[in-house]
Amino acid sequence: MKITQYVLLAVLGIFIVWKGVIPALTKIDTDFPTYYTSARLLMDGEDIAKMYDDKWFNEQVQRYGINHLGRFTPFPPIAAFIMLPIAYLPPLQALQAWTVINLAALSVMILLLSKILQRDIAWCSLLALGSGLALINNIRFGQFYLILSLLIIVSYYWWQKNRYIASGTMLGIGAALKYFPALYLPLFIIQREWKIIVMVCTTILVLTFLSLLVFGIEVHQQFLTSVLGGHLSGEMHDPFLSIYQSWNSLLRRLFVYDSALNAHPLLQSPTMFYVSKYCILVSIAIPTIIGLMKAQRAFGNKAPVVQFALLNVAGLLALPSSATYHFLLLILPIGILLSLHEKDLTIEQKILIVCYAAIGFMPYRFFRPFDGQGILTVLAYPRLWLMTAIFITTLVFIWRNCVPRQSVVELGSVSASAGF
């Protein structure tokens, strides 16, 4: 078993170096130009009042010698700080430095996962490298989501160690930059972790105040009035594209007509789009709430970690748009759910492994020809269906572990001995 594990680990490592690390060290691709250019403009003291003018921003990308399109939309102004420490370097050297930072973040993540999940380094390495395209594209494109995932894992680790101030600070930094970590606030409210909540909110406020000092009010007004709403509703540059793999994108493709972007919807009905969209969101929210309550019964004093995993999974399923690298945020919840039983895996855990691996290594290009082909459009969204399967499987796993209240104490002791 160990030999198989190490062989698989070697194969995954070689594949990720080949597809992710080497390209990142040799050429600039998409995404990175946006982070780099915004930080470079800030470092050079340029007038940044037009950051959300896509034409102007792309001109700045070209001016810095990057032959790729770039647009700062839909990032919050504070995202310009992300690459400030390496913005003094020429573009390719900056990407190389960022790649080294990403690899260091990956190493720290694996070490922390080993401590959190009580698993060996090889197991946690397989978990991280098993994210496949999420990890590859994050490294190759110079994205931030590996570091965001690390911030969440560090916050989780300190939360489990009762270091609430440090935990809330890490989560607040992540939420200020990318929103997603704010999803965990309801859990901390339920658990009455007031120190974490206060630190998350305080950190966000401090960073927002710093952003206002640096960028001024005008840029933030543009962000709030012209950018944020569209981002949260999935109205991207082309919200119909299947590459976003979200319910929002799928339902737009099926029901919203656009002469240029979607000339042949299955049914031209904006009403159906909105009704379906909100019905699906409710269909995610209600089972999640029920699952949170049942987890409290099923896992006793270990319920918060299961609830953490469920919220994470539900949040990823409900995203208005998603990219491959967003699913680095799936590493920790999958690790938690797989570590609930040390010996034999349940059928639900086996399904989680299959779906997680499929999300990481699915050849998505084979499904794109179905995009915009009427009812066959649903086949262009394999990641969305896999994520739905993970959500349902997580709920079933929690439901099947439910026990009478008098057995909660006993189950808690069993869970503790199983490696929590």
CSV table of C-alpha atoms in Angstrom, one decimal:
chain,number,residue,atom,x,y,z
A,1,MET,CA,0.0,0.0,0.0
A,2,LYS,CA,2.8,2.4,0.9
A,3,ILE,CA,4.6,1.6,-2.4
A,4,THR,CA,1.5,2.4,-4.4
A,5,GLN,CA,1.0,5.6,-2.4
A,6,TYR,CA,4.6,6.8,-3.1
A,7,VAL,CA,4.4,5.8,-6.8
A,8,LEU,CA,1.1,7.8,-7.2
A,9,LEU,CA,2.7,10.7,-5.3
A,10,ALA,CA,5.7,10.7,-7.7
A,11,VAL,CA,3.4,10.6,-10.8
A,12,LEU,CA,1.3,13.4,-9.5
A,13,GLY,CA,4.4,15.5,-8.6
A,14,ILE,CA,5.9,15.0,-12.0
A,15,PHE,CA,2.6,15.9,-13.7
A,16,ILE,CA,2.2,19.1,-11.7
A,17,VAL,CA,5.8,20.2,-12.3
A,18,TRP,CA,5.4,19.5,-16.0
A,19,LYS,CA,2.0,21.2,-16.4
A,20,GLY,CA,2.2,23.9,-13.8
A,21,VAL,CA,5.6,24.8,-12.4
A,22,ILE,CA,7.7,24.7,-15.6
A,23,PRO,CA,5.2,26.9,-17.6
A,24,ALA,CA,5.1,29.4,-14.7
A,25,LEU,CA,8.9,29.7,-14.7
A,26,THR,CA,9.1,30.2,-18.5
A,27,LYS,CA,6.2,32.3,-19.7
A,28,ILE,CA,3.4,34.6,-18.6
A,29,ASP,CA,-0.1,33.4,-19.0
A,30,THR,CA,-3.5,34.8,-18.0
A,31,ASP,CA,-4.5,36.2,-14.6
A,32,PHE,CA,-1.0,37.1,-13.4
A,33,PRO,CA,-0.9,40.3,-15.5
A,34,THR,CA,-3.8,41.7,-13.6
A,35,TYR,CA,-2.3,41.1,-10.1
A,36,TYR,CA,1.1,42.3,-11.2
A,37,THR,CA,0.0,45.4,-13.1
A,38,SER,CA,-2.3,46.6,-10.3
A,39,ALA,CA,0.6,46.2,-7.8
A,40,ARG,CA,3.1,47.8,-10.1
A,41,LEU,CA,0.8,50.8,-10.7
A,42,LEU,CA,0.5,51.2,-6.9
A,43,MET,CA,4.3,50.9,-6.4
A,44,ASP,CA,5.0,53.4,-9.2
A,45,GLY,CA,2.6,56.0,-7.7
A,46,GLU,CA,0.5,56.1,-10.9
A,47,ASP,CA,-3.0,57.6,-11.0
A,48,ILE,CA,-5.2,54.6,-10.3
A,49,ALA,CA,-8.5,56.3,-10.5
A,50,LYS,CA,-9.2,54.3,-13.8
A,51,MET,CA,-8.5,50.9,-12.4
A,52,TYR,CA,-12.0,49.7,-13.4
A,53,ASP,CA,-11.7,51.1,-16.9
A,54,ASP,CA,-10.9,47.9,-18.7
A,55,LYS,CA,-9.4,49.6,-21.8
A,56,TRP,CA,-7.1,51.8,-19.7
A,57,PHE,CA,-6.0,49.0,-17.5
A,58,ASN,CA,-5.2,46.8,-20.4
A,59,GLU,CA,-3.1,49.6,-21.8
A,60,GLN,CA,-1.1,49.6,-18.6
A,61,VAL,CA,-0.6,45.9,-18.8
A,62,GLN,CA,0.9,46.3,-22.3
A,63,ARG,CA,3.0,49.3,-21.1
A,64,TYR,CA,4.7,47.0,-18.6
A,65,GLY,CA,5.7,44.7,-21.4
A,66,ILE,CA,3.1,42.0,-20.9
A,67,ASN,CA,1.6,40.7,-24.1
A,68,HIS,CA,-1.6,39.5,-22.5
A,69,LEU,CA,-5.0,41.0,-21.9
A,70,GLY,CA,-5.7,42.2,-18.4
A,71,ARG,CA,-8.6,43.7,-16.5
A,72,PHE,CA,-8.8,44.6,-12.8
A,73,THR,CA,-12.6,43.9,-12.8
A,74,PRO,CA,-14.0,42.2,-10.6
A,75,PHE,CA,-11.3,42.5,-7.9
A,76,PRO,CA,-11.7,44.8,-4.9
A,77,PRO,CA,-9.2,47.7,-4.8
A,78,ILE,CA,-7.3,46.0,-1.9
A,79,ALA,CA,-6.4,43.1,-4.2
A,80,ALA,CA,-3.7,45.4,-5.7
A,81,PHE,CA,-1.7,44.8,-2.5
A,82,ILE,CA,-1.3,41.1,-3.2
A,83,MET,CA,1.8,41.2,-5.4
A,84,LEU,CA,3.2,44.4,-4.0
A,85,PRO,CA,6.2,42.7,-2.4
A,86,ILE,CA,7.4,41.4,-5.9
A,87,ALA,CA,6.1,44.3,-8.1
A,88,TYR,CA,9.7,45.8,-8.3
A,89,LEU,CA,10.8,42.9,-10.4
A,90,PRO,CA,10.3,42.6,-14.2
A,91,PRO,CA,7.1,40.7,-15.1
A,92,LEU,CA,8.6,37.2,-15.8
A,93,GLN,CA,11.0,37.4,-12.8
A,94,ALA,CA,8.0,38.4,-10.6
A,95,LEU,CA,6.0,35.4,-11.8
A,96,GLN,CA,9.0,33.2,-11.1
A,97,ALA,CA,9.2,34.7,-7.6
A,98,TRP,CA,5.5,34.2,-7.1
A,99,THR,CA,5.8,30.6,-8.2
A,100,VAL,CA,8.4,30.0,-5.5
A,101,ILE,CA,6.0,31.6,-3.0
A,102,ASN,CA,3.2,29.3,-4.2
A,103,LEU,CA,5.4,26.2,-3.8
A,104,ALA,CA,6.4,27.3,-0.3
A,105,ALA,CA,2.7,27.8,0.5
A,106,LEU,CA,2.0,24.3,-0.7
A,107,SER,CA,4.7,22.9,1.5
A,108,VAL,CA,3.4,24.7,4.6
A,109,MET,CA,-0.2,23.6,3.7
A,110,ILE,CA,0.8,19.9,3.6
A,111,LEU,CA,2.6,20.2,6.9
A,112,LEU,CA,-0.5,21.8,8.5
A,113,LEU,CA,-2.9,19.3,7.0
A,114,SER,CA,-0.8,16.6,8.6
A,115,LYS,CA,-1.2,18.2,12.0
A,116,ILE,CA,-4.9,18.9,11.6
A,117,LEU,CA,-6.0,15.6,10.1
A,118,GLN,CA,-3.5,13.4,12.1
A,119,ARG,CA,-2.3,11.8,8.8
A,120,ASP,CA,1.2,11.3,7.5
A,121,ILE,CA,2.9,13.7,5.1
A,122,ALA,CA,2.5,11.3,2.1
A,123,TRP,CA,-1.3,11.1,2.7
A,124,CYS,CA,-1.6,14.8,2.9
A,125,SER,CA,0.6,15.3,-0.1
A,126,LEU,CA,-1.7,13.1,-2.1
A,127,LEU,CA,-4.7,15.1,-0.9
A,128,ALA,CA,-3.1,18.4,-2.0
A,129,LEU,CA,-1.7,17.2,-5.3
A,130,GLY,CA,-4.9,15.3,-6.0
A,131,SER,CA,-6.6,18.7,-6.5
A,132,GLY,CA,-5.0,18.4,-10.0
A,133,LEU,CA,-5.9,21.2,-12.3
A,134,ALA,CA,-6.8,23.4,-9.4
A,135,LEU,CA,-3.2,23.3,-8.2
A,136,ILE,CA,-1.7,23.3,-11.7
A,137,ASN,CA,-3.6,26.3,-13.0
A,138,ASN,CA,-3.1,28.3,-9.7
A,139,ILE,CA,0.7,27.9,-10.2
A,140,ARG,CA,0.7,28.3,-13.9
A,141,PHE,CA,-1.5,31.4,-14.0
A,142,GLY,CA,0.1,33.0,-11.0
A,143,GLN,CA,-3.1,33.0,-9.0
A,144,PHE,CA,-3.7,33.7,-5.3
A,145,TYR,CA,-6.0,30.8,-4.3
A,146,LEU,CA,-3.3,28.5,-3.0
A,147,ILE,CA,-2.4,31.2,-0.5
A,148,LEU,CA,-6.0,31.9,0.2
A,149,SER,CA,-6.5,28.2,0.9
A,150,LEU,CA,-3.4,28.3,3.2
A,151,LEU,CA,-4.9,31.3,5.1
A,152,ILE,CA,-8.1,29.3,5.7
A,153,ILE,CA,-6.1,26.3,6.8
A,154,VAL,CA,-4.0,28.4,9.2
A,155,SER,CA,-7.1,30.0,10.6
A,156,TYR,CA,-8.7,26.6,11.0
A,157,TYR,CA,-5.6,25.2,12.8
A,158,TRP,CA,-5.5,28.1,15.2
A,159,TRP,CA,-9.2,27.9,15.8
A,160,GLN,CA,-8.7,24.2,16.9
A,161,LYS,CA,-5.9,25.4,19.1
A,162,ASN,CA,-8.2,28.0,20.7
A,163,ARG,CA,-6.0,30.8,19.4
A,164,TYR,CA,-9.1,32.8,18.4
A,165,ILE,CA,-7.4,36.2,17.7
A,166,ALA,CA,-4.9,34.7,15.3
A,167,SER,CA,-7.6,32.6,13.7
A,168,GLY,CA,-9.9,35.5,13.1
A,169,THR,CA,-7.1,37.7,11.8
A,170,MET,CA,-6.1,35.1,9.1
A,171,LEU,CA,-9.8,34.7,8.1
A,172,GLY,CA,-10.3,38.4,8.0
A,173,ILE,CA,-7.3,38.9,5.6
A,174,GLY,CA,-8.7,36.2,3.3
A,175,ALA,CA,-12.2,37.7,3.4
A,176,ALA,CA,-11.0,41.2,2.6
A,177,LEU,CA,-9.2,40.0,-0.5
A,178,LYS,CA,-11.5,37.2,-1.8
A,179,TYR,CA,-14.9,37.2,0.1
A,180,PHE,CA,-15.2,33.4,0.4
A,181,PRO,CA,-13.8,33.1,3.9
A,182,ALA,CA,-16.7,35.3,5.2
A,183,LEU,CA,-18.8,32.2,4.5
A,184,TYR,CA,-17.6,30.7,7.8
A,185,LEU,CA,-19.0,33.5,10.0
A,186,PRO,CA,-22.4,31.8,10.4
A,187,LEU,CA,-20.7,28.7,11.9
A,188,PHE,CA,-18.8,30.9,14.4
A,189,ILE,CA,-22.0,32.6,15.3
A,190,ILE,CA,-23.6,29.2,15.9
A,191,GLN,CA,-20.6,28.2,18.0
A,192,ARG,CA,-20.6,31.6,19.8
A,193,GLU,CA,-16.9,32.1,18.9
A,194,TRP,CA,-17.2,35.8,19.4
A,195,LYS,CA,-13.5,36.5,19.5
A,196,ILE,CA,-13.1,35.1,16.0
A,197,ILE,CA,-16.0,37.1,14.7
A,198,VAL,CA,-14.7,40.3,16.2
A,199,MET,CA,-11.3,39.7,14.8
A,200,VAL,CA,-12.6,38.9,11.3
A,201,CYS,CA,-14.7,42.1,11.2
A,202,THR,CA,-11.9,44.2,12.7
A,203,THR,CA,-9.3,42.9,10.2
A,204,ILE,CA,-11.7,43.6,7.3
A,205,LEU,CA,-12.4,47.1,8.6
A,206,VAL,CA,-8.7,47.9,9.1
A,207,LEU,CA,-7.7,46.7,5.6
A,208,THR,CA,-10.7,48.5,4.1
A,209,PHE,CA,-9.6,51.7,5.9
A,210,LEU,CA,-6.1,51.2,4.6
A,211,SER,CA,-7.4,50.7,1.1
A,212,LEU,CA,-9.4,53.9,1.3
A,213,LEU,CA,-6.3,55.8,2.4
A,214,VAL,CA,-4.3,54.5,-0.5
A,215,PHE,CA,-6.9,54.5,-3.4
A,216,GLY,CA,-9.3,57.1,-2.3
A,217,ILE,CA,-13.1,57.2,-2.2
A,218,GLU,CA,-13.7,57.4,-6.0
A,219,VAL,CA,-12.2,54.0,-6.8
A,220,HIS,CA,-14.2,52.4,-4.0
A,221,GLN,CA,-17.4,54.0,-5.2
A,222,GLN,CA,-16.8,52.6,-8.7
A,223,PHE,CA,-16.2,49.2,-7.1
A,224,LEU,CA,-19.4,49.3,-5.0
A,225,THR,CA,-21.7,50.7,-7.7
A,226,SER,CA,-20.3,49.1,-10.9
A,227,VAL,CA,-18.4,46.0,-10.0
A,228,LEU,CA,-19.4,44.2,-6.8
A,229,GLY,CA,-23.1,43.6,-7.7
A,230,GLY,CA,-22.2,42.2,-11.1
A,231,HIS,CA,-19.5,40.0,-9.6
A,232,LEU,CA,-21.8,38.5,-6.9
A,233,SER,CA,-24.5,37.8,-9.5
A,234,GLY,CA,-22.1,36.2,-11.9
A,235,GLU,CA,-22.4,38.9,-14.6
A,236,MET,CA,-18.8,38.6,-15.9
A,237,HIS,CA,-17.4,39.6,-19.3
A,238,ASP,CA,-19.4,36.7,-20.8
A,239,PRO,CA,-21.6,35.2,-18.2
A,240,PHE,CA,-22.9,32.5,-20.5
A,241,LEU,CA,-19.6,30.6,-20.8
A,242,SER,CA,-19.5,27.1,-19.5
A,243,ILE,CA,-15.9,27.6,-18.3
A,244,TYR,CA,-17.5,29.2,-15.2
A,245,GLN,CA,-19.2,25.9,-14.3
A,246,SER,CA,-21.9,27.4,-12.1
A,247,TRP,CA,-25.6,27.2,-11.8
A,248,ASN,CA,-25.7,30.9,-12.8
A,249,SER,CA,-23.9,30.3,-16.0
A,250,LEU,CA,-25.9,27.1,-16.9
A,251,LEU,CA,-29.3,28.7,-16.3
A,252,ARG,CA,-28.3,31.8,-18.3
A,253,ARG,CA,-27.3,29.5,-21.2
A,254,LEU,CA,-30.6,27.7,-21.0
A,255,PHE,CA,-33.0,30.6,-20.5
A,256,VAL,CA,-31.5,34.0,-21.3
A,257,TYR,CA,-31.3,35.2,-24.9
A,258,ASP,CA,-28.5,37.4,-26.1
A,259,SER,CA,-28.1,38.1,-29.8
A,260,ALA,CA,-24.3,38.0,-29.6
A,261,LEU,CA,-23.5,35.7,-26.7
A,262,ASN,CA,-26.5,33.3,-26.5
A,263,ALA,CA,-28.6,33.4,-29.7
A,264,HIS,CA,-30.1,29.9,-29.1
A,265,PRO,CA,-31.2,29.3,-25.5
A,266,LEU,CA,-33.3,26.2,-24.8
A,267,LEU,CA,-36.2,28.5,-23.8
A,268,GLN,CA,-36.2,32.3,-23.9
A,269,SER,CA,-37.5,33.1,-20.5
A,270,PRO,CA,-35.7,35.5,-18.1
A,271,THR,CA,-38.4,34.6,-15.5
A,272,MET,CA,-37.4,31.0,-15.6
A,273,PHE,CA,-33.8,32.0,-15.1
A,274,TYR,CA,-34.5,33.9,-11.9
A,275,VAL,CA,-37.0,31.4,-10.6
A,276,SER,CA,-34.7,28.5,-11.2
A,277,LYS,CA,-31.7,30.4,-9.8
A,278,TYR,CA,-33.3,31.2,-6.5
A,279,CYS,CA,-35.0,27.8,-6.2
A,280,ILE,CA,-31.5,26.2,-6.5
A,281,LEU,CA,-30.0,28.5,-4.0
A,282,VAL,CA,-32.8,27.7,-1.6
A,283,SER,CA,-32.3,24.0,-2.3
A,284,ILE,CA,-28.7,24.4,-1.3
A,285,ALA,CA,-29.4,26.6,1.8
A,286,ILE,CA,-32.1,24.6,3.4
A,287,PRO,CA,-30.4,21.2,3.3
A,288,THR,CA,-27.2,22.9,4.5
A,289,ILE,CA,-29.0,24.3,7.5
A,290,ILE,CA,-30.6,20.9,8.3
A,291,GLY,CA,-27.2,19.3,7.8
A,292,LEU,CA,-25.6,21.7,10.3
A,293,MET,CA,-28.2,20.7,12.9
A,294,LYS,CA,-27.9,17.0,12.2
A,295,ALA,CA,-24.1,17.2,12.4
A,296,GLN,CA,-24.5,18.6,15.9
A,297,ARG,CA,-26.3,15.4,16.8
A,298,ALA,CA,-24.2,13.0,14.9
A,299,PHE,CA,-20.7,14.1,15.9
A,300,GLY,CA,-21.2,15.7,19.3
A,301,ASN,CA,-18.2,17.9,20.4
A,302,LYS,CA,-16.6,17.2,17.0
A,303,ALA,CA,-19.6,18.7,15.1
A,304,PRO,CA,-17.9,22.1,14.4
A,305,VAL,CA,-15.3,20.6,12.1
A,306,VAL,CA,-17.9,18.6,10.1
A,307,GLN,CA,-20.1,21.8,9.9
A,308,PHE,CA,-17.0,23.7,8.7
A,309,ALA,CA,-16.6,21.1,5.9
A,310,LEU,CA,-20.3,21.2,4.9
A,311,LEU,CA,-20.4,25.0,4.8
A,312,ASN,CA,-17.3,25.0,2.5
A,313,VAL,CA,-18.8,22.5,0.2
A,314,ALA,CA,-22.1,24.3,0.0
A,315,GLY,CA,-20.3,27.6,-0.6
A,316,LEU,CA,-18.4,26.2,-3.6
A,317,LEU,CA,-21.6,24.8,-5.1
A,318,ALA,CA,-23.4,28.1,-4.8
A,319,LEU,CA,-20.6,30.3,-6.3
A,320,PRO,CA,-22.0,32.5,-9.1
A,321,SER,CA,-19.0,31.6,-11.2
A,322,SER,CA,-16.0,29.4,-10.6
A,323,ALA,CA,-12.6,28.5,-12.0
A,324,THR,CA,-10.5,25.4,-11.7
A,325,TYR,CA,-8.2,27.0,-9.0
A,326,HIS,CA,-11.2,27.8,-6.8
A,327,PHE,CA,-11.3,24.2,-5.9
A,328,LEU,CA,-8.1,24.4,-3.9
A,329,LEU,CA,-10.6,25.5,-1.3
A,330,LEU,CA,-12.0,21.9,-1.4
A,331,ILE,CA,-8.8,20.4,0.0
A,332,LEU,CA,-9.4,21.0,3.7
A,333,PRO,CA,-13.1,19.9,3.8
A,334,ILE,CA,-12.4,16.7,1.8
A,335,GLY,CA,-9.5,16.0,4.1
A,336,ILE,CA,-11.8,16.5,7.1
A,337,LEU,CA,-14.5,14.2,5.8
A,338,LEU,CA,-12.1,11.5,4.8
A,339,SER,CA,-10.4,11.5,8.2
A,340,LEU,CA,-13.6,10.8,10.2
A,341,HIS,CA,-13.0,7.1,10.0
A,342,GLU,CA,-9.4,5.9,10.3
A,343,LYS,CA,-9.9,2.3,9.2
A,344,ASP,CA,-12.5,1.3,6.6
A,345,LEU,CA,-13.8,4.0,4.3
A,346,THR,CA,-17.6,4.3,4.0
A,347,ILE,CA,-19.3,4.3,0.6
A,348,GLU,CA,-19.9,8.0,1.0
A,349,GLN,CA,-16.2,8.7,1.6
A,350,LYS,CA,-15.3,6.6,-1.5
A,351,ILE,CA,-17.7,8.6,-3.6
A,352,LEU,CA,-16.1,11.8,-2.3
A,353,ILE,CA,-12.6,10.5,-3.3
A,354,VAL,CA,-13.9,9.7,-6.9
A,355,CYS,CA,-15.6,13.1,-7.3
A,356,TYR,CA,-12.7,15.0,-5.9
A,357,ALA,CA,-10.2,13.3,-8.2
A,358,ALA,CA,-12.6,13.8,-11.2
A,359,ILE,CA,-12.8,17.5,-10.5
A,360,GLY,CA,-9.0,17.6,-10.4
A,361,PHE,CA,-8.3,15.7,-13.6
A,362,MET,CA,-11.4,15.8,-15.8
A,363,PRO,CA,-10.5,16.6,-19.4
A,364,TYR,CA,-13.0,19.5,-19.6
A,365,ARG,CA,-12.3,20.4,-23.2
A,366,PHE,CA,-14.1,17.2,-24.3
A,367,PHE,CA,-17.4,18.6,-22.8
A,368,ARG,CA,-17.2,22.1,-24.2
A,369,PRO,CA,-18.7,21.2,-27.6
A,370,PHE,CA,-22.0,20.7,-25.8
A,371,ASP,CA,-22.1,24.3,-24.7
A,372,GLY,CA,-25.0,26.2,-26.3
A,373,GLN,CA,-26.5,23.0,-27.8
A,374,GLY,CA,-30.0,23.2,-26.3
A,375,ILE,CA,-30.7,20.6,-23.6
A,376,LEU,CA,-27.3,19.1,-24.3
A,377,THR,CA,-25.8,22.1,-22.7
A,378,VAL,CA,-26.1,20.4,-19.3
A,379,LEU,CA,-23.3,18.0,-20.5
A,380,ALA,CA,-20.9,21.0,-20.7
A,381,TYR,CA,-21.0,21.4,-16.9
A,382,PRO,CA,-19.3,18.2,-15.5
A,383,ARG,CA,-17.6,20.1,-12.6
A,384,LEU,CA,-20.9,21.5,-11.5
A,385,TRP,CA,-22.5,18.0,-11.4
A,386,LEU,CA,-19.5,16.6,-9.6
A,387,MET,CA,-19.7,19.4,-7.0
A,388,THR,CA,-23.4,18.7,-6.6
A,389,ALA,CA,-22.6,15.0,-6.0
A,390,ILE,CA,-20.0,16.0,-3.4
A,391,PHE,CA,-22.6,18.2,-1.6
A,392,ILE,CA,-25.3,15.5,-1.7
A,393,THR,CA,-22.8,12.8,-0.5
A,394,THR,CA,-21.7,15.0,2.3
A,395,LEU,CA,-25.3,15.5,3.5
A,396,VAL,CA,-25.9,11.7,3.2
A,397,PHE,CA,-22.7,11.0,5.2
A,398,ILE,CA,-23.9,13.3,8.0
A,399,TRP,CA,-27.4,11.9,7.9
A,400,ARG,CA,-26.2,8.3,8.1
A,401,ASN,CA,-24.0,9.1,11.1
A,402,CYS,CA,-26.9,10.6,13.1
A,403,VAL,CA,-27.5,8.8,16.4
A,404,PRO,CA,-29.9,9.3,19.3
A,405,ARG,CA,-28.8,12.1,21.7
A,406,GLN,CA,-27.9,9.6,24.4
A,407,SER,CA,-25.2,8.2,22.1
A,408,VAL,CA,-23.5,11.5,21.3
A,409,VAL,CA,-21.0,11.2,24.1
A,410,GLU,CA,-20.0,7.7,23.0
A,411,LEU,CA,-19.7,8.8,19.4
A,412,GLY,CA,-17.6,11.7,20.4
A,413,SER,CA,-15.1,9.4,22.1
A,414,VAL,CA,-15.0,7.1,19.1
A,415,SER,CA,-14.4,10.0,16.8
A,416,ALA,CA,-11.6,11.3,19.0
A,417,SER,CA,-9.9,7.8,18.9
A,418,ALA,CA,-10.3,7.7,15.1
A,419,GLY,CA,-7.8,10.5,14.6
A,420,PHE,CA,-9.6,13.8,15.2
